[in-house]
Tab-separated table of C-alpha atoms in Angstrom:
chain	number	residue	atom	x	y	z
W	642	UNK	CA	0.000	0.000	0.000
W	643	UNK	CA	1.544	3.058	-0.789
W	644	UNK	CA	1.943	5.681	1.984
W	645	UNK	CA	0.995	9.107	1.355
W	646	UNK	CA	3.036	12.477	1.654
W	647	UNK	CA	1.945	14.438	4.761
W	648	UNK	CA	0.665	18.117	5.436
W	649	UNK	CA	3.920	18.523	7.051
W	650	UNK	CA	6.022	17.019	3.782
W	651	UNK	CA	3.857	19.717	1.630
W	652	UNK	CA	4.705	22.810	3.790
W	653	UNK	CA	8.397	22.058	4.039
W	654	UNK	CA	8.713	21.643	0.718
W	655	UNK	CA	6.138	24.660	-0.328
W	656	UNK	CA	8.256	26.397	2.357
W	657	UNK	CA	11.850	25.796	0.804
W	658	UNK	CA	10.573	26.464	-2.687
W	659	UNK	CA	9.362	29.684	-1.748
W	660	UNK	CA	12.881	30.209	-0.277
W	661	UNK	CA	14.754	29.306	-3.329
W	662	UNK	CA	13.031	31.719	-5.214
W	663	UNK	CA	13.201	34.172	-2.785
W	664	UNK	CA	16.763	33.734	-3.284
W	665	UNK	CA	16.839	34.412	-6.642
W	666	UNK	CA	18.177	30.248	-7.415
W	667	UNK	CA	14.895	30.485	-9.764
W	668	UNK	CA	12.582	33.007	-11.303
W	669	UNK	CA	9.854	29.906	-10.181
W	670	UNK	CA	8.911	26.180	-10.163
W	671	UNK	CA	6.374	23.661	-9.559
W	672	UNK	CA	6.503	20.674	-7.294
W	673	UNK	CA	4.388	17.287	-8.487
W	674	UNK	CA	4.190	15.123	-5.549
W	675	UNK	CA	2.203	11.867	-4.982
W	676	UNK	CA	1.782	8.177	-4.669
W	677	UNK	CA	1.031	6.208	-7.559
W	678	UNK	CA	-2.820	4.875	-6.974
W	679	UNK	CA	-3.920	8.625	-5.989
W	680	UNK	CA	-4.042	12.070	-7.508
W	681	UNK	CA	-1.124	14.399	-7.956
W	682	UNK	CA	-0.523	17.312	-5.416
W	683	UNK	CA	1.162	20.314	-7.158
W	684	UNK	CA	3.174	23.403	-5.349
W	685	UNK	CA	3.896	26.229	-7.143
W	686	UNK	CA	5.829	29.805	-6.504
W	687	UNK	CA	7.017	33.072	-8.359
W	688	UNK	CA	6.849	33.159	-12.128
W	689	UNK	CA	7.957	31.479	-15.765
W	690	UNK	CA	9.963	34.151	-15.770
W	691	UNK	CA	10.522	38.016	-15.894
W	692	UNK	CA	10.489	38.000	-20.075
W	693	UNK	CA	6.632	36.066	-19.458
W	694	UNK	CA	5.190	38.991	-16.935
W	695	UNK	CA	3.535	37.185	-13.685
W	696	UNK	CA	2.578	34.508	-15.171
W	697	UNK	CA	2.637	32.003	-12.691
W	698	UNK	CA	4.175	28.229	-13.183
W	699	UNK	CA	1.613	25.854	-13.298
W	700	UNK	CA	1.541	21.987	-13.683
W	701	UNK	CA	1.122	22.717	-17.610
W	702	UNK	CA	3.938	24.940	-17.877
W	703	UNK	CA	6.970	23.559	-20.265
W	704	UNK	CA	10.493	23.069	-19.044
W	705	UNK	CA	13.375	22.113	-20.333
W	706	UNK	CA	14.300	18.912	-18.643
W	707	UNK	CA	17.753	18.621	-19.915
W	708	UNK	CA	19.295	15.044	-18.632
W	709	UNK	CA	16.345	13.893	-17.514
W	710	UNK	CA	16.024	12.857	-20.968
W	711	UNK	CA	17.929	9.798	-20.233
W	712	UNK	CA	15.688	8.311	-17.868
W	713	UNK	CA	12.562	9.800	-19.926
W	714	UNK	CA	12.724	8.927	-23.303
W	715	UNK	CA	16.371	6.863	-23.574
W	716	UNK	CA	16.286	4.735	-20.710
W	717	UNK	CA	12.262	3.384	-21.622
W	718	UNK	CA	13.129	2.864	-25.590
W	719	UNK	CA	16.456	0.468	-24.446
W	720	UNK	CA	14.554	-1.628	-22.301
W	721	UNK	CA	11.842	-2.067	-25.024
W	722	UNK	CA	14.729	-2.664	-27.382
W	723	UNK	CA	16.218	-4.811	-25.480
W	724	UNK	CA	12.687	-7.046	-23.957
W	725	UNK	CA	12.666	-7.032	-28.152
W	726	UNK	CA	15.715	-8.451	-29.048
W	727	UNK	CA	16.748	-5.685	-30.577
W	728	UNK	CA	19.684	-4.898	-28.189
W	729	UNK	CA	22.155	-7.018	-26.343
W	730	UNK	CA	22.485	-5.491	-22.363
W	731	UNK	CA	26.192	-6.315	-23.045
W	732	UNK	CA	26.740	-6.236	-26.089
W	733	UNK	CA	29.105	-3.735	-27.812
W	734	UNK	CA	27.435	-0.288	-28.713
W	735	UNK	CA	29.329	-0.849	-32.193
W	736	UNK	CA	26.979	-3.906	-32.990
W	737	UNK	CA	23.898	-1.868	-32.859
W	738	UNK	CA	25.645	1.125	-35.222
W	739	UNK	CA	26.038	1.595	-39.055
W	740	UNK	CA	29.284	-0.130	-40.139
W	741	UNK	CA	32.409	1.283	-39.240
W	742	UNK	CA	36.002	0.395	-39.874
W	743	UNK	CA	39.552	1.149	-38.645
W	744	UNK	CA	40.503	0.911	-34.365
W	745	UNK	CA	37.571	1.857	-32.713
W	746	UNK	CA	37.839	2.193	-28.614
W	747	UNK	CA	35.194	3.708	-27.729
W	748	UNK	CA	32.761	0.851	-29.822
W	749	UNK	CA	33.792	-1.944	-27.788
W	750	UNK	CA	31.073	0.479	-24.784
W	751	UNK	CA	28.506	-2.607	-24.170
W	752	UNK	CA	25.060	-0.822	-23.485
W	753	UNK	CA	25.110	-1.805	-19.602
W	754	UNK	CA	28.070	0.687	-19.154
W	755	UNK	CA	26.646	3.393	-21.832
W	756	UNK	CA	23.929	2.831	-19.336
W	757	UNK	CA	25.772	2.975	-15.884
W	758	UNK	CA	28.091	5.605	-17.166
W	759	UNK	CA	31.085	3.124	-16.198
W	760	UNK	CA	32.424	2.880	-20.012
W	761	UNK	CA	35.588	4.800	-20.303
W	762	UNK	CA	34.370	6.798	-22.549
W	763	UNK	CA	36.155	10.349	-22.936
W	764	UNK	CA	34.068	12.368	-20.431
W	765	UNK	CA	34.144	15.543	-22.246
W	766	UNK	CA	31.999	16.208	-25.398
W	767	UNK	CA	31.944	18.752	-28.036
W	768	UNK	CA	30.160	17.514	-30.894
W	769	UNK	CA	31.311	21.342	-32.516
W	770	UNK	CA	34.484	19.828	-32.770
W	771	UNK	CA	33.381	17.356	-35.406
W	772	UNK	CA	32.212	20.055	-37.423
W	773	UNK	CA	33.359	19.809	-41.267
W	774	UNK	CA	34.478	15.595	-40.617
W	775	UNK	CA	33.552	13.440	-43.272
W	776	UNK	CA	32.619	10.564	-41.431
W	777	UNK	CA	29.256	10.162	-39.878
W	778	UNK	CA	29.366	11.191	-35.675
W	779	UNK	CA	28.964	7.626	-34.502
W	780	UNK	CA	32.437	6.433	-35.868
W	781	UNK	CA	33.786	9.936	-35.148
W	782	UNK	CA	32.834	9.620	-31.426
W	783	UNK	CA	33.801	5.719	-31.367
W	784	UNK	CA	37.036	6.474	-32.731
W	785	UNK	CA	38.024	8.637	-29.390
W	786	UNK	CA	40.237	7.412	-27.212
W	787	UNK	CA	38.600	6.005	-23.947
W	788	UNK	CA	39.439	8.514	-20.586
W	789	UNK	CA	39.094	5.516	-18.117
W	790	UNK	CA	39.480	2.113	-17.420
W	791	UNK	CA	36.099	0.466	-18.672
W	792	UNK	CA	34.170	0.011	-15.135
W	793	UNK	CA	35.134	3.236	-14.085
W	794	UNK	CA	32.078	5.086	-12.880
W	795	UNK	CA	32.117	8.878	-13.944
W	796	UNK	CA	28.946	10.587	-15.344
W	797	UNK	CA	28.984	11.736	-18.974
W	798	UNK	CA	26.764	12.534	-21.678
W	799	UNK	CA	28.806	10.764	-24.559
W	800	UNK	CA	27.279	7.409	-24.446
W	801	UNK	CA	23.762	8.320	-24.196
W	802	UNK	CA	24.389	10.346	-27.591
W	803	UNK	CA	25.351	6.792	-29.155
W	804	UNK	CA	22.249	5.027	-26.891
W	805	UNK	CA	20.177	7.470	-29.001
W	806	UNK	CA	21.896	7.125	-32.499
W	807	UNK	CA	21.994	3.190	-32.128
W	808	UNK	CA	17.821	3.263	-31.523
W	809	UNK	CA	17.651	5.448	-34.401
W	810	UNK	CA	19.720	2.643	-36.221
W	811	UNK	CA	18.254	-0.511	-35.088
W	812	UNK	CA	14.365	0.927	-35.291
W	813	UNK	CA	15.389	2.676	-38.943
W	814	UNK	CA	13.086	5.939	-37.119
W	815	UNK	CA	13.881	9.083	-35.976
W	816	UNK	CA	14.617	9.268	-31.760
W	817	UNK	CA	12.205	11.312	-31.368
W	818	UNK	CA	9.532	9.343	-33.241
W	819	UNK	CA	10.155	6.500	-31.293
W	820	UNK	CA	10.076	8.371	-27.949
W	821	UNK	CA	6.449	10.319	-28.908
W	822	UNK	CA	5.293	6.615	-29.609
W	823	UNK	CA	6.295	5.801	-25.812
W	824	UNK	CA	4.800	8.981	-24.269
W	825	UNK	CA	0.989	8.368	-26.283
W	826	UNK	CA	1.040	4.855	-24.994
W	827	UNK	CA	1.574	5.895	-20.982
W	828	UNK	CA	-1.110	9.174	-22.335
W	829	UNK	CA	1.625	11.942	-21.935
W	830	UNK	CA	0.466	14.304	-24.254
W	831	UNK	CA	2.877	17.623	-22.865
W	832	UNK	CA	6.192	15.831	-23.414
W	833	UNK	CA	8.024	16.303	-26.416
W	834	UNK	CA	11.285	16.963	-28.168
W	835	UNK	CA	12.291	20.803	-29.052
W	836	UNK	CA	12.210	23.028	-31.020
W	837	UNK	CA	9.005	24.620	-29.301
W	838	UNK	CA	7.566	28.199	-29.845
W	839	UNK	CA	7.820	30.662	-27.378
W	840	UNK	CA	5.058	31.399	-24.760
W	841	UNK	CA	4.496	32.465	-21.319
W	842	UNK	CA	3.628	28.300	-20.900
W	843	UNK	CA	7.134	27.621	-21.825
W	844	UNK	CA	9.804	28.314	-19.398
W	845	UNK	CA	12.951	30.204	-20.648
W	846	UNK	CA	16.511	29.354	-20.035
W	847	UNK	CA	19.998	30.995	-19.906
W	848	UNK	CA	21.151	33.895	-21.577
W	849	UNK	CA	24.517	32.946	-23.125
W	850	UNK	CA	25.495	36.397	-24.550
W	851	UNK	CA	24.862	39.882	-22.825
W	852	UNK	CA	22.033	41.927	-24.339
W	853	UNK	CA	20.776	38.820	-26.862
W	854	UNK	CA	17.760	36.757	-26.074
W	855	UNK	CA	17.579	33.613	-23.907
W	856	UNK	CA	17.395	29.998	-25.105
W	857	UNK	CA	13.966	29.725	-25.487
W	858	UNK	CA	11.623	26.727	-26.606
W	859	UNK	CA	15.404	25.810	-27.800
W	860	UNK	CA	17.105	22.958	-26.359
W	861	UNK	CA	19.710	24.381	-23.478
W	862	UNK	CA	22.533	21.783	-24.108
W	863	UNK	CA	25.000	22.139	-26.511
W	864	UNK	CA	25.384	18.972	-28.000
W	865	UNK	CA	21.728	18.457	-28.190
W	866	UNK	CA	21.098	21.709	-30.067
W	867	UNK	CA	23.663	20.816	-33.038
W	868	UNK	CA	21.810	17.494	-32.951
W	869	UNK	CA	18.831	19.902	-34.007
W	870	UNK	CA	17.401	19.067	-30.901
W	871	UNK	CA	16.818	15.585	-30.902
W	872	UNK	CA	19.720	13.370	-28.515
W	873	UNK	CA	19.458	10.590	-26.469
W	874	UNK	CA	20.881	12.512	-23.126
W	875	UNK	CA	18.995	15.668	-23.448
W	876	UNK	CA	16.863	18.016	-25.861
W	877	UNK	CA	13.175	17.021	-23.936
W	878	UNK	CA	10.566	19.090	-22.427
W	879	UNK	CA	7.778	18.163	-20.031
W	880	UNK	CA	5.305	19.423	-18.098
W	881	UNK	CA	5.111	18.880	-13.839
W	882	UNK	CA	1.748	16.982	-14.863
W	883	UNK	CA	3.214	14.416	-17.190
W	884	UNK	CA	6.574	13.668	-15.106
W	885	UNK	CA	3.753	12.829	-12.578
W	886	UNK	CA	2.171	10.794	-14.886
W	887	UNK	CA	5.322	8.928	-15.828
W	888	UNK	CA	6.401	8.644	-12.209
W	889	UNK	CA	3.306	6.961	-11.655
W	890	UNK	CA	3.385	4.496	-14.442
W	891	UNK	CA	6.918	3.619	-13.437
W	892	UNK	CA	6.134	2.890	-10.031
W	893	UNK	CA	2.743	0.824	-11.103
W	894	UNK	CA	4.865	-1.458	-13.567
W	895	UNK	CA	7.507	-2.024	-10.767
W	896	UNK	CA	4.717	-3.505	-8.588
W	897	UNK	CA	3.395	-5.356	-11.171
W	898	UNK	CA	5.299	-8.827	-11.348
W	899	UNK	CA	3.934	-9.812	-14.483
W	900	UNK	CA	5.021	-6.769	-16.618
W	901	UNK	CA	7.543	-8.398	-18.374
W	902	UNK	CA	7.837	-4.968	-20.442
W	903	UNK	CA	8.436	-1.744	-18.455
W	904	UNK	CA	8.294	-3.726	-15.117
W	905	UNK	CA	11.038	-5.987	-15.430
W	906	UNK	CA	12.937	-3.200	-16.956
W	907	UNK	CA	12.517	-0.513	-13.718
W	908	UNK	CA	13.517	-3.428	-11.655
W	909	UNK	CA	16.839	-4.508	-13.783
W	910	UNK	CA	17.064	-0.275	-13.551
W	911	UNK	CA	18.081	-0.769	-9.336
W	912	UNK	CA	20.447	-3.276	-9.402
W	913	UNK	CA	23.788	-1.450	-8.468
W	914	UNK	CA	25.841	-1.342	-11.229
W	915	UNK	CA	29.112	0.930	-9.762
W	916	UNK	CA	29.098	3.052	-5.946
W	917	UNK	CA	28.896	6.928	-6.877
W	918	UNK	CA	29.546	8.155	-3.184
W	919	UNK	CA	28.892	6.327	0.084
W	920	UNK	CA	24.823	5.863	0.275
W	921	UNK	CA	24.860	6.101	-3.378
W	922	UNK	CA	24.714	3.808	-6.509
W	923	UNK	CA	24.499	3.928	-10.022
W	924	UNK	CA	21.876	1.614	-11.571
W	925	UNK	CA	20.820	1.828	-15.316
W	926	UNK	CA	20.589	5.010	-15.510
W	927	UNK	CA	18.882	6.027	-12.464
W	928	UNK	CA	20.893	7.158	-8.931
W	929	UNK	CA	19.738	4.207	-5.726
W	930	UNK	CA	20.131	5.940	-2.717
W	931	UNK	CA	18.211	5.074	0.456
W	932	UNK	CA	19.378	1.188	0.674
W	933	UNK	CA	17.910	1.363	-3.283
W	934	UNK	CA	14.727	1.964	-1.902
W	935	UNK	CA	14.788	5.799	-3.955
W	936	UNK	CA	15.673	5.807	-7.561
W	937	UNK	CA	16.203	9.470	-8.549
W	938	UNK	CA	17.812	11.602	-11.380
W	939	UNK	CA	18.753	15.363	-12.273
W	940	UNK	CA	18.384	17.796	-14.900
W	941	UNK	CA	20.998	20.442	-15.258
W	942	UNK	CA	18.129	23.308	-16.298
W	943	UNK	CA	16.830	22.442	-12.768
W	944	UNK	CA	14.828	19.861	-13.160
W	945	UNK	CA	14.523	16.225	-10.989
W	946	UNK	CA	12.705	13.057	-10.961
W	947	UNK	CA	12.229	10.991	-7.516
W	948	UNK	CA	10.842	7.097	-7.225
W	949	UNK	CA	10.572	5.364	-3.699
W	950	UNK	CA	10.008	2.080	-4.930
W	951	UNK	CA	9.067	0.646	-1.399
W	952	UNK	CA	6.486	3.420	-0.697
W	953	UNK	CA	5.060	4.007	-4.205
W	954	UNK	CA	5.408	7.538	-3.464
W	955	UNK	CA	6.941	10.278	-6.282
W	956	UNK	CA	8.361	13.245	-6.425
W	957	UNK	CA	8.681	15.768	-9.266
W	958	UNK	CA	10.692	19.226	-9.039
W	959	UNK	CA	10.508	21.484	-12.475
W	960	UNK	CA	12.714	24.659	-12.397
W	961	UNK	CA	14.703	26.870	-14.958
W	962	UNK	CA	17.287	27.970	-12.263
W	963	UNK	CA	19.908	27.726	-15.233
W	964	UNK	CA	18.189	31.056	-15.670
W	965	UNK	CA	20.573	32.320	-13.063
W	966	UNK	CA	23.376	30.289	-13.558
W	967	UNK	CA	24.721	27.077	-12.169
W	968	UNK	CA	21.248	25.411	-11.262
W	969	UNK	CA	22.990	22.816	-9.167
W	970	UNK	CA	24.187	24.642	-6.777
W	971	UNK	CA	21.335	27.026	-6.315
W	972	UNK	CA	18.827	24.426	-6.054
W	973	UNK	CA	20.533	22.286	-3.751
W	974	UNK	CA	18.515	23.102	-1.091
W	975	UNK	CA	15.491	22.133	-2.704
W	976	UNK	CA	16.491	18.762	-3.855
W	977	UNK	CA	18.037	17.789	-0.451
W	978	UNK	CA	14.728	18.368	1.165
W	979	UNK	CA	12.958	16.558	-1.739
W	980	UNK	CA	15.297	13.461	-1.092
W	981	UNK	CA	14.972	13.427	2.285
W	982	UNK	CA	11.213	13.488	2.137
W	983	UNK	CA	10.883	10.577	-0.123
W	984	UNK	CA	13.122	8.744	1.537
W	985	UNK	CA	11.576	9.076	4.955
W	986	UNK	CA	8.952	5.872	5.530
């Protein structure tokens, strides 16, 4: 049975998200909180931002959820791949890749590690540098030299690019196709891949040169925006509502022990794969903390994702703190509360 947040769990965390704003760590943000047979609970303080007036974040309002595309749209498609047959767990990345020839290092990545973030791979990634190559980006980025010792855990973006180019591959379809296919089965009509137009329901990001606009609508990554938009470790936006809707389906299927789909995937998803810090492991994809009763991941824009598995309870936090700068750090407060409270049972 899962066990419900508390009136005390909603005023701390209405209480610290009014403070973070206060702050100036956000111009605003919405908190989706709630247990996966009930209805979600939404907090919400300050605004979109200055550029939208005072309009006020709501759980329809669109954020940039930067790396929480991995465990969004990337992490769901490679367990259906895989349930499929279409991907080997540890098999090479290069098997599931157009041809390539030459020494490859970086090919011989077997999806568990692309997964774990315990491949090797170089941890730094600037797709711009590839700009003008002849060869296609997938043997360009598997012909880089590996940074670490394969089992290595260190947290890079890399190998979810070449999770997302080898679904593309295998499924002969676009990413985001195949991810839009995902969120109208689980009825998540406000997540999608950017380019978006600019509104006062879509949150704006940083402003990278003085006196020019900010990334709006636009994804805020890098390496995702000379992807046109479209990568398999960031480049999605979501609404508060349908991360609570996903959380919920997610914590349904791991209940269920006959889903032998999304189930048995969200369970293989919290077995330890490499320690990040004492009281925390990496799984596939997701962060165990709490004994691996909490499965959670960030989003550099300011965005986070919490599962207690034990409790059925879930935890959503959408911000554009990048507004202001480093999100992480300004946030902190927010998501160490948030943690705390789901993992309290």
């Amino acid at each position: 049975m899962p066990i419900p947040f508390t009136a005390d769990d909603a005023a701390r965390l209405m209480e610290t998200l009014e403070s973070v704003v206060a702050d100036g760590a956000t111009p605003g943000g919405v908190i989706a909180f709630g247990t996966a047979d009930g209805t979600p609970e939404y907090l919400s303080a300050g605004v979109v931002a200055p550029e939208c007036g005072t309009v006020a974040p709501t759980r329809h309002t669109v954020y940039d959820i930067a790396s929480l595309t991995k465990v969004v749209a990337t992490w769901p498609l490679v367990g259906r791949a895989i349930h499929d047959g279409l991907l080997d767990l540890d098999g090479p990345i290069r098997d599931f890749l157009p041809a390539m020839n030459g020494e490859l290092p970086s090919a011989e990545a077997t999806v568990r590690q692309l997964l774990a973030h315990t491949s090797g791979l170089r941890a730094s990634t600037r797709l711009d540098h590839y700009r003008g190559a002849e060869l296609p980006l997938h043997e360009l980025m598997c012909r880089e030299p590996l940074d670490d010792a394969p089992g290595t855990h260190r947290y890079i973006n890399r190998g979810y690019i070449l999770l997302g180019l080898a679904l593309a591959h295998i499924h002969d379809q676009p990413l985001d196709e195949l991810a839009a296919a995902v969120w109208d089965e689980l009825g998540m009509s406000e997540v999608m891949y950017g380019p978006i137009g600019r509104s006062g329901r879509v949150a704006p990001t940083e402003q990278r040169i003085p006196g020019a606009p900010r990334i709006w609508g636009a994804a805020h990554d890098d390496n995702a925006a000379l992807l046109g938009g479209v990568a398999g470790h960031a480049g999605v936006f979501a609404t508060p509502r349908d991360l609570a809707r996903y959380a919920r389906h997610l914590l349904t299927a791991h209940a269920d022990a006959t889903d032998a789909d999304l189930g048995e995937w969200m369970r293989a998803g919290l077995v330890p794969q490499a320690a990040i810090e004492p009281g925390l492991d990496r799984g596939l994809s997701w962060i165990l903390a709490a004994g691996g009763r909490v499965a959670y991941h960030h989003g550099f824009t300011g965005t986070s994702l919490y599962l207690a598995l034990d409790s059925g309870r879930y935890l959503v936090i959408c911000t554009n703190a990048v507004y202001h700068g480093n999100a992480r750090t300004r946030i902190a407060p927010l998501r160490a509360l948030a943690l705390k409270t789901i993992s309290a049972t």
